[in-house]
C-alpha cells in the first residue's frame, strides 16, 4: 500500500514538472518569435499601375504609425527601420488602397488597381440613377462637404458660387435667408418665371428654401441642359435641382448631433447725413430757394419751413441714427439630432431639427421645427417599400422695423416720446409717406404660422419573370396650412387713425402627384440598356379666406376680436390646376465607349387654352468615352489623361409659367347708383379669352467634355451651350373698345449662349497634409430676337416703352448717361445757361451725353447703360487638412453687371427725408461727381440715374475645424467629435458704393451681414 502511494506521488511530481517544462518552452518560443518580429529592417519596393507604368508620389505608410515614404519618378520607395512583420498601407488618388505585410528584406512589388468607383459613381438623374460614366447630359453634383463647410440656416445660400451655371443672387438679408434669386444658365423668358424646378425626394417642391433642413440632404444634382431636364418636360425649361435626403444604412446605429450658434453683425451701411449735416443741407437749400424778403422781425423767413421737432433737436444738439435703431446684432442657433441605421431588410433615417433665428432687423425672426422620417423596407427579393416624410412648422411671427423708412427718415425726428414709448409719427409732417416712425411697426401684434407635410411613398416591384424589369408606384402628397394675423393698435400710426385695424389671412393647399414608372435594365455582351417609362398625374389646389376689421373699442384682445369691429370686409380665393404627363427615356451604352440617350415627354397643363393644352418635348444626347478606346489607351496621352469623355445634346423644353385661369375671360365689377339712388353694381369684360395660349418653348444645344488627369489628381468639365426660346408669353396691345388694352399671346423670341468650366485639383495628398482646390466659372449672354413688333418692312422693332431692344439682353438700363456737372464757363452769367445749344447747361446741373450729336438733350439721347444681369460669375474653394485640423475658404466673384444706385437720387421731396452724404457741387468746389444742393429735382432735369458697376470679389466663407483624435474618443465611447468656426463675408472688394453689390433690386433693404459661427458635430 505504501509502495502504491509513493508511486502515485512521484507521478504527480513528474506531471507538475512536465507542465513547468512546457510553460518554459512556450515562453522561450514567444520570446524568440517576438525578438524576430521586432527586428528592424529596411524595406524597399516598387509601385506600378495595372498597365505597368510607375506610380509617382504614392504614399507608403507603416500602418498604425506616422512613418512613411513617397514613391519616386520610377515608382521606387525605401523605408528604413521597419519592424519585420509590420503592415504597409499604399495609397494614391484614383487607385484602391492596398495593404502588404512585411516579411524579410526581399523587395516588394506592388500593383495598384484603378478605383473605378470614381467613374462608376451613381448620380441621381430624375426617375432613377445612372452611372456617372454613362451620363450624356450636363449634370453637376454638389459635394455635401460644401454644405458642411458653409453652414447656413438656408440651404440655397450654401450653394452660392458652388456650381457653374447655377447663379444665386442674395438680394437682401432677412432672418430665414429667403431674399435670393436662383437661376440656371440665366434667363430665357422676358415676362414668365425663370426659376428652376425643385425636386425633393422625387416630388416637386415649391416652398421657400428655408423650409428644407440642410442636415437632411445627402446629395444635390443640377440638371442644366435640355437633354438632362427633358424628363421633366414643360417644367424643366429653366433647369432642375434634384435634392435627395439621407437614407439609412445597414450596420450599427449612428446617432449624430450637430449644433451651432451664429452672431450676425450688419455691415456696409451707407453714410447717411447726421442731424447737423441735414440741418445745414436743408437750411442752405431753403435759403437759396427763398422768395420772401428778410425783415428785421423775420431775418430768416426760410426757417418757417422747419418743424418744431427739428428746431428742438437742433437746439439740443441731438439727432437720431435711424439705421442704428432699426438694426441689432443678429443671433442664430440650430440643434439637429439624427438616427441612422439598418437591420436585416429595414433601413431608416430619422432627424429632428430646431432652428431659431433673430435677424439683424429689429423684430425680424424665424423659427423652424422639422422632423424627417425615411424608411426603406424590403419584404422579399422582388418587393420594396420606401417613404420619405417631412413634417415642418415654420414661425415667422412679429413685425420688423421698416428699413425703407429708416433710410429716408429725417435725422432731426424723434423715435421715442418722453416716457420711452415708440412714437407713431416721428415728426410733424402732413404726409404719412414721411412722418411714420420706422419703428412704429414694432408695436404691431403679428402671428405668422405655417405647418407643412411633405410625404413621398414608393412601392417598387421587380418583376421576376423578366430579369431587369421593374415597376415603381411613386406617390407624393404635400399639405400646407397657413395662418397670418396682424393687429395694429392705438399705439401704431395707422391703428390710431382707425381705432385699430385687424387683418387675417388663412389658407391651406394640397398637392398630390401619382407616377407610374417602368424601368428595364439589361446588360448583354458589350451592350447596356436602361429604359424608363412614365405616366404621371398631378393636381394642386389652394383655398384662402381673409378678413379686415376696423374701429375697435380697445386693444385688449388684439387679433382675437374680429366680431367687435365696427366695420368688416372679407375676401376669398380658390385656385386649382392639373398636370398630366407621359415620358419615355432610353439610355444605351456600347462597350462603355459609345453612349446614347433619347427622351420624349408629353405634358398637359390645365391653365392653357383648349387648343394648346398639350405639348411634346423631345431630346437626344450622345457621349463618347474616348479614354476607353484601345487607340487612346495605347497612346502616350493615356499616361496623363486617365479619363476623357465628350458629350453632345439637343432638346426642347417648355415653360408653363402662367397661373390658373390665365386663358379664360374675366369680368370686373363696376359700382353705380340706380335711378332710385340705391347702390348696385354691374360687370364689364376686363380680360379677353386666349384659347390658343400655350407653352414657351426653349430649344437648346449643349456640347461638353469631362476629363481627369493623372488618375484623378485633376478633374473637371467644360460645357458650351446655345438656346433659343420662342412663343414668349407677352402682352400685345389691342384697342380698349374690347374692355382691356392688351391680351397675352405667344409672340417673341430670345436667344442665349454661354460656357461653363469647373476644375478640381488635389494639389497635395499626403498622410498628414492634404490640399484641394475647386474652381468654377460661368458666362452667358441672353439677347432679344423679337417681341412681336415689326416695321413696315417686316423687320423686328424695339419695344422702347418696355425697355426691350432687339439684339440686347432681356434686362438693361435705358437712360440718359450722366457724364459730369456743368461748370461756370461764362463768368458774366454764373447762374445762367452756359451753352446756348443746351437749355439745361446751368452751373451745378447734371450734364448728359449727347448721343445723337444734335443740340440739346432729347429722348433720342437715351442709351443702354449696361445689363442688369452679370456676364461672369466665379467661385473658388480651397480646402486644407493637416492631421486633425481642417481649413477651407471660399471666394465668390461677379463681373459685368451695371445698376442704378438709388442712394444718389436727387429727389428728396423738399428735404423731408434723409439722404446719402455726398460731395455737393459749389462754385468753390467745382466737382464733377454730384450736382449742387437744390430744393427740388431741377439739377437733374432729365431724371437720369447714377449707374455703377457692381463687380465684386468676396471672401465669402472661411471655416476652421478640429476633429478630436479617435484614440481619445474611444475612452468616452464616441465615434466623432468635431468643433469648427466659420466666418462669412469677411471682406468684399468692389467699386459699388451702395448697400451691397448684390442688393441692387432694393437699396433700402436690411443691410448685408458678417457672420461668426461656432459649431459642434458629434457622432455616437
PDB file of N, CA and C in Angstrom, residues 813 865-869 896-902 945-951 992 996-997 999-1001 1003:
ATOM      1  N   UNK A 813     -30.342  98.668 -68.500  1.00  0.00           N
ATOM      2  CA  UNK A 813     -30.582 100.034 -68.046  1.00  0.00           C
ATOM      3  C   UNK A 813     -30.703 100.923 -69.284  1.00  0.00           C
ATOM      4  N   UNK A 865     -27.269 101.489 -70.853  1.00  0.00           N
ATOM      5  CA  UNK A 865     -26.130 101.639 -69.940  1.00  0.00           C
ATOM      6  C   UNK A 865     -25.925 100.322 -69.200  1.00  0.00           C
ATOM      7  N   UNK A 866     -25.396  99.367 -69.901  1.00  0.00           N
ATOM      8  CA  UNK A 866     -25.079  98.085 -69.283  1.00  0.00           C
ATOM      9  C   UNK A 866     -26.286  97.213 -69.014  1.00  0.00           C
ATOM     10  N   UNK A 867     -26.004  95.977 -68.636  1.00  0.00           N
ATOM     11  CA  UNK A 867     -27.030  94.976 -68.346  1.00  0.00           C
ATOM     12  C   UNK A 867     -27.220  94.828 -66.848  1.00  0.00           C
ATOM     13  N   UNK A 868     -28.444  94.501 -66.447  1.00  0.00           N
ATOM     14  CA  UNK A 868     -28.718  94.254 -65.026  1.00  0.00           C
ATOM     15  C   UNK A 868     -28.447  92.799 -64.645  1.00  0.00           C
ATOM     16  N   UNK A 869     -27.931  92.024 -65.602  1.00  0.00           N
ATOM     17  CA  UNK A 869     -27.603  90.622 -65.369  1.00  0.00           C
ATOM     18  C   UNK A 869     -26.095  90.452 -65.466  1.00  0.00           C
ATOM     19  N   UNK A 896     -19.539  92.244 -64.765  1.00  0.00           N
ATOM     20  CA  UNK A 896     -20.328  92.612 -65.930  1.00  0.00           C
ATOM     21  C   UNK A 896     -21.735  93.095 -65.671  1.00  0.00           C
ATOM     22  N   UNK A 897     -22.065  93.442 -64.449  1.00  0.00           N
ATOM     23  CA  UNK A 897     -23.405  93.933 -64.131  1.00  0.00           C
ATOM     24  C   UNK A 897     -23.341  95.429 -63.813  1.00  0.00           C
ATOM     25  N   UNK A 898     -24.351  96.166 -64.269  1.00  0.00           N
ATOM     26  CA  UNK A 898     -24.448  97.605 -64.004  1.00  0.00           C
ATOM     27  C   UNK A 898     -25.799  97.898 -63.381  1.00  0.00           C
ATOM     28  N   UNK A 899     -25.814  98.763 -62.386  1.00  0.00           N
ATOM     29  CA  UNK A 899     -27.073  99.062 -61.694  1.00  0.00           C
ATOM     30  C   UNK A 899     -27.138 100.531 -61.329  1.00  0.00           C
ATOM     31  N   UNK A 900     -28.372 101.029 -61.196  1.00  0.00           N
ATOM     32  CA  UNK A 900     -28.608 102.392 -60.746  1.00  0.00           C
ATOM     33  C   UNK A 900     -28.532 102.426 -59.220  1.00  0.00           C
ATOM     34  N   UNK A 901     -27.649 103.263 -58.704  1.00  0.00           N
ATOM     35  CA  UNK A 901     -27.512 103.394 -57.252  1.00  0.00           C
ATOM     36  C   UNK A 901     -28.539 104.417 -56.766  1.00  0.00           C
ATOM     37  N   UNK A 902     -29.655 103.922 -56.268  1.00  0.00           N
ATOM     38  CA  UNK A 902     -30.762 104.788 -55.849  1.00  0.00           C
ATOM     39  C   UNK A 902     -30.341 105.769 -54.766  1.00  0.00           C
ATOM     40  N   UNK A 945     -30.362 108.413 -63.825  1.00  0.00           N
ATOM     41  CA  UNK A 945     -29.880 107.678 -62.667  1.00  0.00           C
ATOM     42  C   UNK A 945     -28.374 107.732 -62.556  1.00  0.00           C
ATOM     43  N   UNK A 946     -27.865 107.255 -61.430  1.00  0.00           N
ATOM     44  CA  UNK A 946     -26.425 107.206 -61.184  1.00  0.00           C
ATOM     45  C   UNK A 946     -25.997 105.732 -61.277  1.00  0.00           C
ATOM     46  N   UNK A 947     -25.382 105.377 -62.403  1.00  0.00           N
ATOM     47  CA  UNK A 947     -25.100 103.974 -62.683  1.00  0.00           C
ATOM     48  C   UNK A 947     -23.664 103.628 -62.309  1.00  0.00           C
ATOM     49  N   UNK A 948     -23.528 102.450 -61.685  1.00  0.00           N
ATOM     50  CA  UNK A 948     -22.225 101.971 -61.256  1.00  0.00           C
ATOM     51  C   UNK A 948     -22.087 100.486 -61.584  1.00  0.00           C
ATOM     52  N   UNK A 949     -20.854 100.059 -61.743  1.00  0.00           N
ATOM     53  CA  UNK A 949     -20.568  98.640 -61.894  1.00  0.00           C
ATOM     54  C   UNK A 949     -20.727  97.945 -60.540  1.00  0.00           C
ATOM     55  N   UNK A 950     -21.279  96.748 -60.585  1.00  0.00           N
ATOM     56  CA  UNK A 950     -21.441  96.000 -59.332  1.00  0.00           C
ATOM     57  C   UNK A 950     -20.403  94.880 -59.199  1.00  0.00           C
ATOM     58  N   UNK A 951     -19.351  94.900 -60.019  1.00  0.00           N
ATOM     59  CA  UNK A 951     -18.328  93.862 -59.945  1.00  0.00           C
ATOM     60  C   UNK A 951     -17.793  93.746 -58.527  1.00  0.00           C
ATOM     61  N   UNK A 992     -18.645  99.443 -56.161  1.00  0.00           N
ATOM     62  CA  UNK A 992     -20.028  99.809 -55.858  1.00  0.00           C
ATOM     63  C   UNK A 992     -20.083 100.537 -54.522  1.00  0.00           C
ATOM     64  N   UNK A 996     -24.964  97.013 -50.991  1.00  0.00           N
ATOM     65  CA  UNK A 996     -24.205  95.806 -51.276  1.00  0.00           C
ATOM     66  C   UNK A 996     -24.309  95.558 -52.774  1.00  0.00           C
ATOM     67  N   UNK A 997     -23.252  95.077 -53.423  1.00  0.00           N
ATOM     68  CA  UNK A 997     -23.316  94.883 -54.875  1.00  0.00           C
ATOM     69  C   UNK A 997     -24.329  93.845 -55.327  1.00  0.00           C
ATOM     70  N   UNK A 999     -27.376  93.609 -53.736  1.00  0.00           N
ATOM     71  CA  UNK A 999     -28.683  94.091 -53.317  1.00  0.00           C
ATOM     72  C   UNK A 999     -29.245  95.140 -54.274  1.00  0.00           C
ATOM     73  N   UNK A1000     -28.980  94.998 -55.567  1.00  0.00           N
ATOM     74  CA  UNK A1000     -29.335  96.079 -56.489  1.00  0.00           C
ATOM     75  C   UNK A1000     -30.839  96.259 -56.632  1.00  0.00           C
ATOM     76  N   UNK A1001     -31.603  95.228 -56.342  1.00  0.00           N
ATOM     77  CA  UNK A1001     -33.051  95.354 -56.505  1.00  0.00           C
ATOM     78  C   UNK A1001     -33.686  96.161 -55.388  1.00  0.00           C
ATOM     79  N   UNK A1003     -32.096  98.901 -52.542  1.00  0.00           N
ATOM     80  CA  UNK A1003     -31.039  99.559 -51.787  1.00  0.00           C
ATOM     81  C   UNK A1003     -31.539 100.085 -50.437  1.00  0.00           C
TER      82      UNK A1003
END
